[in-house]
mmCIF file of N, CA and C in Angstrom:
data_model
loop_
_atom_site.group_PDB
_atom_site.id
_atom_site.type_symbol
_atom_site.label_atom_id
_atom_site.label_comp_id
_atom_site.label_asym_id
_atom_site.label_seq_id
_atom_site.Cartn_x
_atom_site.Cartn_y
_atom_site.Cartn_z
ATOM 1 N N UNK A 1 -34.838 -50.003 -31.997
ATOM 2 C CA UNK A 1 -34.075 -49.131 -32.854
ATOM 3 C C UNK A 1 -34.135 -47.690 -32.353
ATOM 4 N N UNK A 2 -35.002 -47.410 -32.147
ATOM 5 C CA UNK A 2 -35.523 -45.935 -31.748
ATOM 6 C C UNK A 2 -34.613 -45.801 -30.347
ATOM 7 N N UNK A 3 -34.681 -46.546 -29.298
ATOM 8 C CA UNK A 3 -34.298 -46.521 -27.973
ATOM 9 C C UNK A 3 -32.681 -46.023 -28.473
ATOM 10 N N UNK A 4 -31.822 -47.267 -29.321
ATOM 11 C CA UNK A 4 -30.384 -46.682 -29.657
ATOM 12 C C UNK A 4 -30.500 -45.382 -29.944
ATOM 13 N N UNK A 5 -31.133 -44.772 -30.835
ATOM 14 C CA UNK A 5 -30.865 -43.685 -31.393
ATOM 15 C C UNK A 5 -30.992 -42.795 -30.212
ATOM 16 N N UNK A 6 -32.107 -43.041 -29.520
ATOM 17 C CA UNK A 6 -32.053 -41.850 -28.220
ATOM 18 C C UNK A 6 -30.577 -42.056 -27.557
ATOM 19 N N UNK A 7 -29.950 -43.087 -27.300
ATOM 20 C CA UNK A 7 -29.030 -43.300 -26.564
ATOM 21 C C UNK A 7 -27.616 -43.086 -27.170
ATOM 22 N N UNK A 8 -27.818 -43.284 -28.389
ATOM 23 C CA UNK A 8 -26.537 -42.773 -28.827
ATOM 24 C C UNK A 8 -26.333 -40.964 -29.055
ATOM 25 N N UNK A 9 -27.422 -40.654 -29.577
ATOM 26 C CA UNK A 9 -27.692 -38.519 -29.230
ATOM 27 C C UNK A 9 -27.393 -38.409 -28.112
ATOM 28 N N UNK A 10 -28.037 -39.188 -27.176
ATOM 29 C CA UNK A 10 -27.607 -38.558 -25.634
ATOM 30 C C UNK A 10 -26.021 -38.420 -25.463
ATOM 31 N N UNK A 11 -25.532 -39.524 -25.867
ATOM 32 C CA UNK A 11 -23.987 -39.801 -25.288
ATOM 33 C C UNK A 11 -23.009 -38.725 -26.068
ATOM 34 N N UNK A 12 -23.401 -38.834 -27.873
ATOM 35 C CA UNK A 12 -23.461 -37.719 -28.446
ATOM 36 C C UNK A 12 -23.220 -36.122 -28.056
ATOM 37 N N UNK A 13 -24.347 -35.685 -27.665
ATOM 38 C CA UNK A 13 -24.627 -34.524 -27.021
ATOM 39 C C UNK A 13 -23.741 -34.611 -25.386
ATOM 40 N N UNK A 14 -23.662 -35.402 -24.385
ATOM 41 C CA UNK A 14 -23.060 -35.274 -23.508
ATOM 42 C C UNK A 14 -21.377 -35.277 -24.089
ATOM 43 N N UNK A 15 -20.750 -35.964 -25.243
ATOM 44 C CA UNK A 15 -19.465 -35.541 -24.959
ATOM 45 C C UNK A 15 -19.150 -34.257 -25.597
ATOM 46 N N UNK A 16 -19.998 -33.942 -26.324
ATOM 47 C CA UNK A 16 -19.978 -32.861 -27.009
ATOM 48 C C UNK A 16 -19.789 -31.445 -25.843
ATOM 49 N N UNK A 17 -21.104 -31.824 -25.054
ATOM 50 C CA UNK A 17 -20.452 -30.502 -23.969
ATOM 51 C C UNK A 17 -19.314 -31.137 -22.744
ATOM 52 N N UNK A 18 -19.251 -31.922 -22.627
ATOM 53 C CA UNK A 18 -17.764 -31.932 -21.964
ATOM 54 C C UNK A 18 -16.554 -31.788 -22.200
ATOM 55 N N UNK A 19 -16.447 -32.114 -23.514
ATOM 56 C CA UNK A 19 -15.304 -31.266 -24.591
ATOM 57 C C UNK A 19 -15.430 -29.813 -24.326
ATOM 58 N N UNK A 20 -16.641 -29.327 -24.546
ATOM 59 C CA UNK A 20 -16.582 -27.779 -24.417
ATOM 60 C C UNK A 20 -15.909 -27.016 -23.117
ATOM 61 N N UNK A 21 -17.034 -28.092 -22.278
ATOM 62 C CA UNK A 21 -16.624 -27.803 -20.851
ATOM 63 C C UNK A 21 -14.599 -27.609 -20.574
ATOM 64 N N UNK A 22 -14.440 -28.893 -21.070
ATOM 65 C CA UNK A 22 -12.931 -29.231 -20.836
ATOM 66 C C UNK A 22 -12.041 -27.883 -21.574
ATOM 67 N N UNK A 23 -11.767 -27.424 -22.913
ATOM 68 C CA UNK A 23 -11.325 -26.534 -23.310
ATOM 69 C C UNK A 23 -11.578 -25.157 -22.829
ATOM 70 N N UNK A 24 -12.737 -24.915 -22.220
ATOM 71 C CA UNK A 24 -13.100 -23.489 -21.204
ATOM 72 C C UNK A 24 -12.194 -23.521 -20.134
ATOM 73 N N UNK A 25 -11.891 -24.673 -19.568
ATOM 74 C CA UNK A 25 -11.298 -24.781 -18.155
ATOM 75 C C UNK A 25 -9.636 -24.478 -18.412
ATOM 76 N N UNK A 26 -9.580 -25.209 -19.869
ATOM 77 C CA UNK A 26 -8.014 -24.835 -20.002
ATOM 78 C C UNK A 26 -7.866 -24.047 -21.006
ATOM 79 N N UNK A 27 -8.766 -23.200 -21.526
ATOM 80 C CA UNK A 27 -8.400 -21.831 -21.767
ATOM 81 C C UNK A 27 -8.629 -20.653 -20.554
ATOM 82 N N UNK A 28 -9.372 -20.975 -20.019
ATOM 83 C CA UNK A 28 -9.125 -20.604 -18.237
ATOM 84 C C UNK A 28 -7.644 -20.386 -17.626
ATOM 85 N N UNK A 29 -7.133 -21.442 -17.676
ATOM 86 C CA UNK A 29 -5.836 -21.634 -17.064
ATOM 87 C C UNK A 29 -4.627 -21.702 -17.780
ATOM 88 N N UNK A 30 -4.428 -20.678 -18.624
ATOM 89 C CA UNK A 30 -3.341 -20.389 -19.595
ATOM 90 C C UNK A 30 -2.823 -18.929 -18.394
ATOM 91 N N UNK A 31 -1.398 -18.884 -18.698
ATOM 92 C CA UNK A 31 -0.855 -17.657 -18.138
ATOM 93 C C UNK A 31 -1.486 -16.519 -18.241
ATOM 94 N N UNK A 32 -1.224 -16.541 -19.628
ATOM 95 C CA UNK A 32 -2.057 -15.220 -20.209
ATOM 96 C C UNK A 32 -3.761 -14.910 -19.510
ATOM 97 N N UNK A 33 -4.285 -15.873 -19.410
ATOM 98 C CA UNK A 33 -5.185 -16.066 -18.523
ATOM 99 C C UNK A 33 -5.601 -15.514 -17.359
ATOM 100 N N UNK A 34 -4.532 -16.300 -16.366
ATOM 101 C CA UNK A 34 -4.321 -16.398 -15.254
ATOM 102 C C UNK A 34 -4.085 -15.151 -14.941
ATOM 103 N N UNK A 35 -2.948 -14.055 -15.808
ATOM 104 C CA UNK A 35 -2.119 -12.922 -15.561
ATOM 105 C C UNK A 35 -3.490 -11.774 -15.882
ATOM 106 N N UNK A 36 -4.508 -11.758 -16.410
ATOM 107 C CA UNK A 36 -5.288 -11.173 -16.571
ATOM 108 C C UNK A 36 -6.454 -10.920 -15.944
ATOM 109 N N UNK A 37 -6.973 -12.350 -15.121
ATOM 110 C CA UNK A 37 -7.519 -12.168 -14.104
ATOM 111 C C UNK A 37 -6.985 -11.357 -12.375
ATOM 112 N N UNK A 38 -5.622 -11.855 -12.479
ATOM 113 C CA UNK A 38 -5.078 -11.337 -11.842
ATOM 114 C C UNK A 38 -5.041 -9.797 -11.401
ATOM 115 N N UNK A 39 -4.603 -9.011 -12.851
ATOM 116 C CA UNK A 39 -4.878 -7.836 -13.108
ATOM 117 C C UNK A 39 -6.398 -7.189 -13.086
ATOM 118 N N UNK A 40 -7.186 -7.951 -12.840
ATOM 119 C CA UNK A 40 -8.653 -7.652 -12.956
ATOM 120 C C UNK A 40 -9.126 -7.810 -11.705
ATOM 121 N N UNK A 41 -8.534 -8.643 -10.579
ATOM 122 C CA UNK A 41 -9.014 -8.327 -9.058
ATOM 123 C C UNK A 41 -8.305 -7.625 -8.797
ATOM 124 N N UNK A 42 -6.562 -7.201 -8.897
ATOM 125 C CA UNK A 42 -6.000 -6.325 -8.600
ATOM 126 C C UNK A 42 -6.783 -5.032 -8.462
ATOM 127 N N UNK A 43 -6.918 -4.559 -9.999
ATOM 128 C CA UNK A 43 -7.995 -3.567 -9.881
ATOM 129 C C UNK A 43 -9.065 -3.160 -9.028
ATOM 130 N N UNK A 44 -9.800 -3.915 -8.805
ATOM 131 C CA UNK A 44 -11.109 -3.858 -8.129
ATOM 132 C C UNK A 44 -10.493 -3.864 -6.962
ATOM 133 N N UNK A 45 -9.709 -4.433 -6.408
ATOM 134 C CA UNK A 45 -9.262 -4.283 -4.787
ATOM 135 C C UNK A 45 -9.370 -3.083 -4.835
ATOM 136 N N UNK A 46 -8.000 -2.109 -5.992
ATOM 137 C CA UNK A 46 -7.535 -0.425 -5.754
ATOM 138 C C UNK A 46 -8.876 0.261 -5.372
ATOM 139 N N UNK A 47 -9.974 -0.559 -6.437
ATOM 140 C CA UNK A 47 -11.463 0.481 -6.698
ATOM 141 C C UNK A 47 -11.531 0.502 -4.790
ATOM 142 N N UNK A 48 -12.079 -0.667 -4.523
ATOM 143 C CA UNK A 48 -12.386 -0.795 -3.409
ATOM 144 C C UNK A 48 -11.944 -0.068 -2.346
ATOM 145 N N UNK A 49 -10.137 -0.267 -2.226
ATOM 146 C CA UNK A 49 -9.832 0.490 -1.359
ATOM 147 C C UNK A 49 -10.203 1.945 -1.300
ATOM 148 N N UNK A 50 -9.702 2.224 -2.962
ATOM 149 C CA UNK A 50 -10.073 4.097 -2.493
ATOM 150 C C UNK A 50 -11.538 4.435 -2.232
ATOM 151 N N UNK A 51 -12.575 3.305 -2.676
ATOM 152 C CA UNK A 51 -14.077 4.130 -2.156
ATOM 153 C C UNK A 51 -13.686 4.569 -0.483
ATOM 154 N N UNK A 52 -13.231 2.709 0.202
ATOM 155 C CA UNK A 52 -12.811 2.815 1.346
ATOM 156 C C UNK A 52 -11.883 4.105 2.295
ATOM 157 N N UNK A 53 -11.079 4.688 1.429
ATOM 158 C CA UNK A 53 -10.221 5.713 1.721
ATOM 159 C C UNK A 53 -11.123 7.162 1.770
ATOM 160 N N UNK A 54 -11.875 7.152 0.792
ATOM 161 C CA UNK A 54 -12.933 8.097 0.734
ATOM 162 C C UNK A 54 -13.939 8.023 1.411
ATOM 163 N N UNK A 55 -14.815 7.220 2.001
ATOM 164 C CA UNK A 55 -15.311 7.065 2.736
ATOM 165 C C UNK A 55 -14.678 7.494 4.540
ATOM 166 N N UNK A 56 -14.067 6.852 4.383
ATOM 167 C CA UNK A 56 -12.992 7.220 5.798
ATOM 168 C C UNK A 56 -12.645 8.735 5.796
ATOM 169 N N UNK A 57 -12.552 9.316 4.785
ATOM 170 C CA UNK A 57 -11.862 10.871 4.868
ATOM 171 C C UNK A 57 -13.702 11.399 4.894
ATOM 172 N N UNK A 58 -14.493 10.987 4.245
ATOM 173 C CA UNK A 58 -15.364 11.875 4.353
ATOM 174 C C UNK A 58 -15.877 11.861 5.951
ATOM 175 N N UNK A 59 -16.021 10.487 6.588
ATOM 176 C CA UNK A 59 -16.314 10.427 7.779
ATOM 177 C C UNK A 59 -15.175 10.711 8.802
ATOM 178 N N UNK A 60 -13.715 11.547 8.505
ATOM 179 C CA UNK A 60 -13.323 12.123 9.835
ATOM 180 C C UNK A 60 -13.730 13.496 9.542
ATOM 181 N N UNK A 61 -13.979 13.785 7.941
ATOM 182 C CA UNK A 61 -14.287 15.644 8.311
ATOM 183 C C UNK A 61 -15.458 15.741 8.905
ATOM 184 N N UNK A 62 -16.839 14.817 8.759
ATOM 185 C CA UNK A 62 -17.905 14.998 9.349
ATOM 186 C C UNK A 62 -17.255 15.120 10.974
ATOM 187 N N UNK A 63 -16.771 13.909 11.359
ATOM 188 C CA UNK A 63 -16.374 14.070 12.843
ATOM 189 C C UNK A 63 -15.901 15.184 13.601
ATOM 190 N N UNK A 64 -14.761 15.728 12.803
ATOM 191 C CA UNK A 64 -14.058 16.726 12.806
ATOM 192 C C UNK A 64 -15.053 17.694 12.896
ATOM 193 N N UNK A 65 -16.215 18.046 11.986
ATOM 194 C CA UNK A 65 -17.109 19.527 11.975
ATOM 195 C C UNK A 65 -18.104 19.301 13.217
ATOM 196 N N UNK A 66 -18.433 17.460 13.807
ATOM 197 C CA UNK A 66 -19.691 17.598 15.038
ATOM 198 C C UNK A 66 -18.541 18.353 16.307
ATOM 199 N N UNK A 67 -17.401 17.868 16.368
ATOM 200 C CA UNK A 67 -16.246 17.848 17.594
ATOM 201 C C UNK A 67 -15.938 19.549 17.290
ATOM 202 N N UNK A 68 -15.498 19.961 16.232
ATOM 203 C CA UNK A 68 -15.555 21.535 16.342
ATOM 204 C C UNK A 68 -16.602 22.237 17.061
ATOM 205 N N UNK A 69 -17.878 21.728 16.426
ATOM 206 C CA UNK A 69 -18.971 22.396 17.345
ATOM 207 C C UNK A 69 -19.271 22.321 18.229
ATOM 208 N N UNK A 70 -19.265 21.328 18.677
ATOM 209 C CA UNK A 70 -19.586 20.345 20.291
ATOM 210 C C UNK A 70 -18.504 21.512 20.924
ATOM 211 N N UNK A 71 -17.639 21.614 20.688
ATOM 212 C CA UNK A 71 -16.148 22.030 21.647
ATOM 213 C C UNK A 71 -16.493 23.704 21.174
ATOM 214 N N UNK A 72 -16.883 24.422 20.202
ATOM 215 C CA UNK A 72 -16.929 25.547 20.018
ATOM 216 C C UNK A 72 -15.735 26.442 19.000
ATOM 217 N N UNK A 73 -15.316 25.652 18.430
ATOM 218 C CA UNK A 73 -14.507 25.942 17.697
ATOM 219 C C UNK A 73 -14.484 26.690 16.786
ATOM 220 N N UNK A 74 -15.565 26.399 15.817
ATOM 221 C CA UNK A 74 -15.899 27.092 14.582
ATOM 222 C C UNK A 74 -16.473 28.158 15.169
ATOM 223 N N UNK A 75 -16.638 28.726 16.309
ATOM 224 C CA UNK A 75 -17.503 29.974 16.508
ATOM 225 C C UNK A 75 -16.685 31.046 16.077
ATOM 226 N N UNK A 76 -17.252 32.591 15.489
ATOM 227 C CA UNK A 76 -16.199 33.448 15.373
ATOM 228 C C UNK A 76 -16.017 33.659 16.476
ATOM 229 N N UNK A 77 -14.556 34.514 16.985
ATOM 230 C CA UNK A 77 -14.477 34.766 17.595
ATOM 231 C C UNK A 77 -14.191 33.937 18.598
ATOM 232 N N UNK A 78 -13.528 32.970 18.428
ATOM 233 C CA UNK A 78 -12.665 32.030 18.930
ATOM 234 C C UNK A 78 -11.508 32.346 19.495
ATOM 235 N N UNK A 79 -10.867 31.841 20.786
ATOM 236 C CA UNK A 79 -10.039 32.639 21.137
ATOM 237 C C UNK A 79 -8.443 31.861 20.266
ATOM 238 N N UNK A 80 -7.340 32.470 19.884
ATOM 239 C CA UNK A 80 -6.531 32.683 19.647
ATOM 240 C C UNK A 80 -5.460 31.843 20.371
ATOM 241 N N UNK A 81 -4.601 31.160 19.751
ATOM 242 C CA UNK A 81 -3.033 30.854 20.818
ATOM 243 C C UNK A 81 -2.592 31.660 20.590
ATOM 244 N N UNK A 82 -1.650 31.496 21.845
ATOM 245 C CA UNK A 82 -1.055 32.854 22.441
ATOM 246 C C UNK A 82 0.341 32.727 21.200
ATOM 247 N N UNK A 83 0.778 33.960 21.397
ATOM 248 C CA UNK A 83 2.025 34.636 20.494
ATOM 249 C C UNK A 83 3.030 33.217 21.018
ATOM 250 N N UNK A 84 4.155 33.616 19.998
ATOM 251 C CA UNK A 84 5.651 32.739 20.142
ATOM 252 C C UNK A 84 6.326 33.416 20.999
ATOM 253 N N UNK A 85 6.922 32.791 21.824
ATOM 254 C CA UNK A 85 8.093 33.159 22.884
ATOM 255 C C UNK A 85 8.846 33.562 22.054
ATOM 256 N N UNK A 86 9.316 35.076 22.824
ATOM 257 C CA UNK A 86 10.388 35.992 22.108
ATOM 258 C C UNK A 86 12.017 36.147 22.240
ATOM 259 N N UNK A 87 11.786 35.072 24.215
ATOM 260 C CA UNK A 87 13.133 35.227 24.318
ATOM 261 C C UNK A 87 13.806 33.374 24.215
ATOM 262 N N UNK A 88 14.861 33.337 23.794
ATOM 263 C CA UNK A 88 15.510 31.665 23.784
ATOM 264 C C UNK A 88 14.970 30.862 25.042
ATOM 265 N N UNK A 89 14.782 29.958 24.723
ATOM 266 C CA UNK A 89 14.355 29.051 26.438
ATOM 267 C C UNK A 89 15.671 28.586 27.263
ATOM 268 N N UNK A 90 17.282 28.756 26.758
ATOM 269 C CA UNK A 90 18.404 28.518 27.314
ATOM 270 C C UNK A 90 19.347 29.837 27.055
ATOM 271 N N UNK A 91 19.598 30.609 27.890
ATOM 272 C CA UNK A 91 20.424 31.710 27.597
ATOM 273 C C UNK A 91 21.915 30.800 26.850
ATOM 274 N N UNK A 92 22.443 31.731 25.918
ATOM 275 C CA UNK A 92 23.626 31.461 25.341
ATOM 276 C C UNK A 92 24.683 31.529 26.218
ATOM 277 N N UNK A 93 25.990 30.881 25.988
ATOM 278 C CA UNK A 93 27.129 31.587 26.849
ATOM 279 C C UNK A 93 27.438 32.967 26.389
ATOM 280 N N UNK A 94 28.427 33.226 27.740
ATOM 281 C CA UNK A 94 28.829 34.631 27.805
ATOM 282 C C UNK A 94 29.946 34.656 26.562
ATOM 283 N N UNK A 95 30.119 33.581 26.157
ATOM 284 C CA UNK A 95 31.190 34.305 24.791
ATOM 285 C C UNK A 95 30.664 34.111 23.353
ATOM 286 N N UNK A 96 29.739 34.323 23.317
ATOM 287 C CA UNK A 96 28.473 34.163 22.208
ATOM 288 C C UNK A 96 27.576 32.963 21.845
ATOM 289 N N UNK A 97 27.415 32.759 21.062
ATOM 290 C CA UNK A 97 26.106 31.394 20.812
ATOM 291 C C UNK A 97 26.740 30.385 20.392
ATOM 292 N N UNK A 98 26.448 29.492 19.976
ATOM 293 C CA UNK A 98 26.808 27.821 20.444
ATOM 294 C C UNK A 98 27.678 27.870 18.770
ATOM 295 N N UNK A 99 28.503 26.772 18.481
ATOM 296 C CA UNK A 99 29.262 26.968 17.409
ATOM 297 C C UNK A 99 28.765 26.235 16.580
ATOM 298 N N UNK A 100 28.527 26.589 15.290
ATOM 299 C CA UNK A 100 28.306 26.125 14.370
ATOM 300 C C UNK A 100 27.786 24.535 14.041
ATOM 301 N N UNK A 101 29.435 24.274 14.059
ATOM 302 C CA UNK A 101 30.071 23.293 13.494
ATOM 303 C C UNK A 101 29.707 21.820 14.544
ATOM 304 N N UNK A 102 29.323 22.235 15.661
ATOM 305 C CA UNK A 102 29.236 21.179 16.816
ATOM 306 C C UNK A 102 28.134 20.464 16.532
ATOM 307 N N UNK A 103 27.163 20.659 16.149
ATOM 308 C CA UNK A 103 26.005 19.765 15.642
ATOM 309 C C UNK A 103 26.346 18.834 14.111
ATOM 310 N N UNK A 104 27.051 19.685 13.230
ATOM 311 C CA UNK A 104 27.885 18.970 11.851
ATOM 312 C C UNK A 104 28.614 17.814 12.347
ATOM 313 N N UNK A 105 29.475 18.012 13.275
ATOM 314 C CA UNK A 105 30.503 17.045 13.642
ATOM 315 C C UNK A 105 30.140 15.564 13.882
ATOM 316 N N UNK A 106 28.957 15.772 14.707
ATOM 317 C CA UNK A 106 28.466 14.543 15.534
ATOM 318 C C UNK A 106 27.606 13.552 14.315
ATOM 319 N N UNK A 107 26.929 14.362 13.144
ATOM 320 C CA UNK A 107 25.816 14.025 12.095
ATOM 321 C C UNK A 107 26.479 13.784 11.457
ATOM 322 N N UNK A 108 27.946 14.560 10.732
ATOM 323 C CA UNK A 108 28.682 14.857 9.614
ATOM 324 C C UNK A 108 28.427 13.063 9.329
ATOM 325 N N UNK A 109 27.724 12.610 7.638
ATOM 326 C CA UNK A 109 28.137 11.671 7.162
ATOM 327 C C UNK A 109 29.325 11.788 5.763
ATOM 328 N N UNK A 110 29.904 12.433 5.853
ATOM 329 C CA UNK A 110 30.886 12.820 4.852
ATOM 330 C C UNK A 110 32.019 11.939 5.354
ATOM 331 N N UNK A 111 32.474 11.812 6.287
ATOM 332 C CA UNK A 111 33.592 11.326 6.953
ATOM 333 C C UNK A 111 33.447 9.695 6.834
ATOM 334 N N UNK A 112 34.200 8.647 5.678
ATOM 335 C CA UNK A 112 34.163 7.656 5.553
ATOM 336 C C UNK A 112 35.157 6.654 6.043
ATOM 337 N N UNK A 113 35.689 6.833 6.948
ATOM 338 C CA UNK A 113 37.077 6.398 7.223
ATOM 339 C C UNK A 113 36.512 5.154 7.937
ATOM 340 N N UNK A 114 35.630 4.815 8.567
ATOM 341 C CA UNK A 114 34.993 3.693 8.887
ATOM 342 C C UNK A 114 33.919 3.015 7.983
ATOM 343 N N UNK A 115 34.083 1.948 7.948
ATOM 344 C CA UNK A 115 33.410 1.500 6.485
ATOM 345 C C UNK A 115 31.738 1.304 7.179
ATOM 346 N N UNK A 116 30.443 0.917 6.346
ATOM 347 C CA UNK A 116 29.451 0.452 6.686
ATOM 348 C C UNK A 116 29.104 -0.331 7.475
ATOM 349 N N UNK A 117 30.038 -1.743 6.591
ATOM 350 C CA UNK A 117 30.026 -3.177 7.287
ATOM 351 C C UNK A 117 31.043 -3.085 7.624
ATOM 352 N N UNK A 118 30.959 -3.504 8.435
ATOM 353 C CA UNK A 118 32.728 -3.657 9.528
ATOM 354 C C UNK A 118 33.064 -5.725 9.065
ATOM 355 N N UNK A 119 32.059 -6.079 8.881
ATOM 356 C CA UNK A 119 32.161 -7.470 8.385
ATOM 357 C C UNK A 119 32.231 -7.827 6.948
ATOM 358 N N UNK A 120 33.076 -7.120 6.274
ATOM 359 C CA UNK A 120 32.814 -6.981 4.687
ATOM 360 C C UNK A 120 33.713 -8.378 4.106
ATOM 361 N N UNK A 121 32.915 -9.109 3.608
ATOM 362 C CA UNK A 121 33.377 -10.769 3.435
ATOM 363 C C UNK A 121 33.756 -11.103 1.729
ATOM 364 N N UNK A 122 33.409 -9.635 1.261
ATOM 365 C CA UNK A 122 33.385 -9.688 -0.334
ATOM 366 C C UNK A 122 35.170 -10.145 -0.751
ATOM 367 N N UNK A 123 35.405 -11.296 -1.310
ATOM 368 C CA UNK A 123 36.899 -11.350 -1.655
ATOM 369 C C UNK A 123 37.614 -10.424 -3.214
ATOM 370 N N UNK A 124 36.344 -9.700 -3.272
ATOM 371 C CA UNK A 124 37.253 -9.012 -4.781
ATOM 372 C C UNK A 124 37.491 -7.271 -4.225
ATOM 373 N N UNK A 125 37.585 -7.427 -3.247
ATOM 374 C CA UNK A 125 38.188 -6.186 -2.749
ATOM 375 C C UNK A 125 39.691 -5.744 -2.853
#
């Protein structure tokens, strides 16, 4: 008598948590669910990346401040680039400077007389 009773609690108690088990798994796997976990690694990727992004920016300014020094950069008294060229690098013609309009012409997208698609297959035209 005793032996049943152990054996029937056991079986008892085992479907009892596999029921449980079973409804976790498919309240698990409901959209709403699904769409929320989703949104919850999403997240943590962003976290991730920007430590990653921050990390990376902090380690090119370090780089950036050993390579300044190494090279001498940050010293005062650093020398200077030289001034901007004062005169044109192509003299103009002799009947004044280049026209306007000649750089418009070639860019101009105003001018529609040629369509996009030259293959336009749409029949409600």
């Amino acid at each position: 008598m005793f032996r049943r009773t152990f054996w029937f609690t056991a079986g008892a108690a085992a479907g009892v948590w596999a029921t449980t088990k079973v409804h976790t798994k498919i309240r698990q796997l409901t959209p709403e669910s699904l769409a929320a976990q989703a949104a919850n690694k999403a997240v943590d990727a962003g976290h991730r990346l920007r430590e990653f992004a921050l990390d990376v920016r902090a380690g090119m300014a370090q780089r950036e401040s050993e390579l300044g020094e190494a090279l001498g950069l940050d010293a005062p008294g650093a020398p200077q680039l030289p001034a901007g060229r004062r005169l044109p690098a192509v003299e103009p013609p002799a009947g004044g400077p280049y026209p306007a309009h000649r750089h418009d012409q070639r860019h101009d997208r105003t001018d529609r007389s040629h369509p996009r698609t030259p293959h336009n297959r749409n029949e409600d035209h």
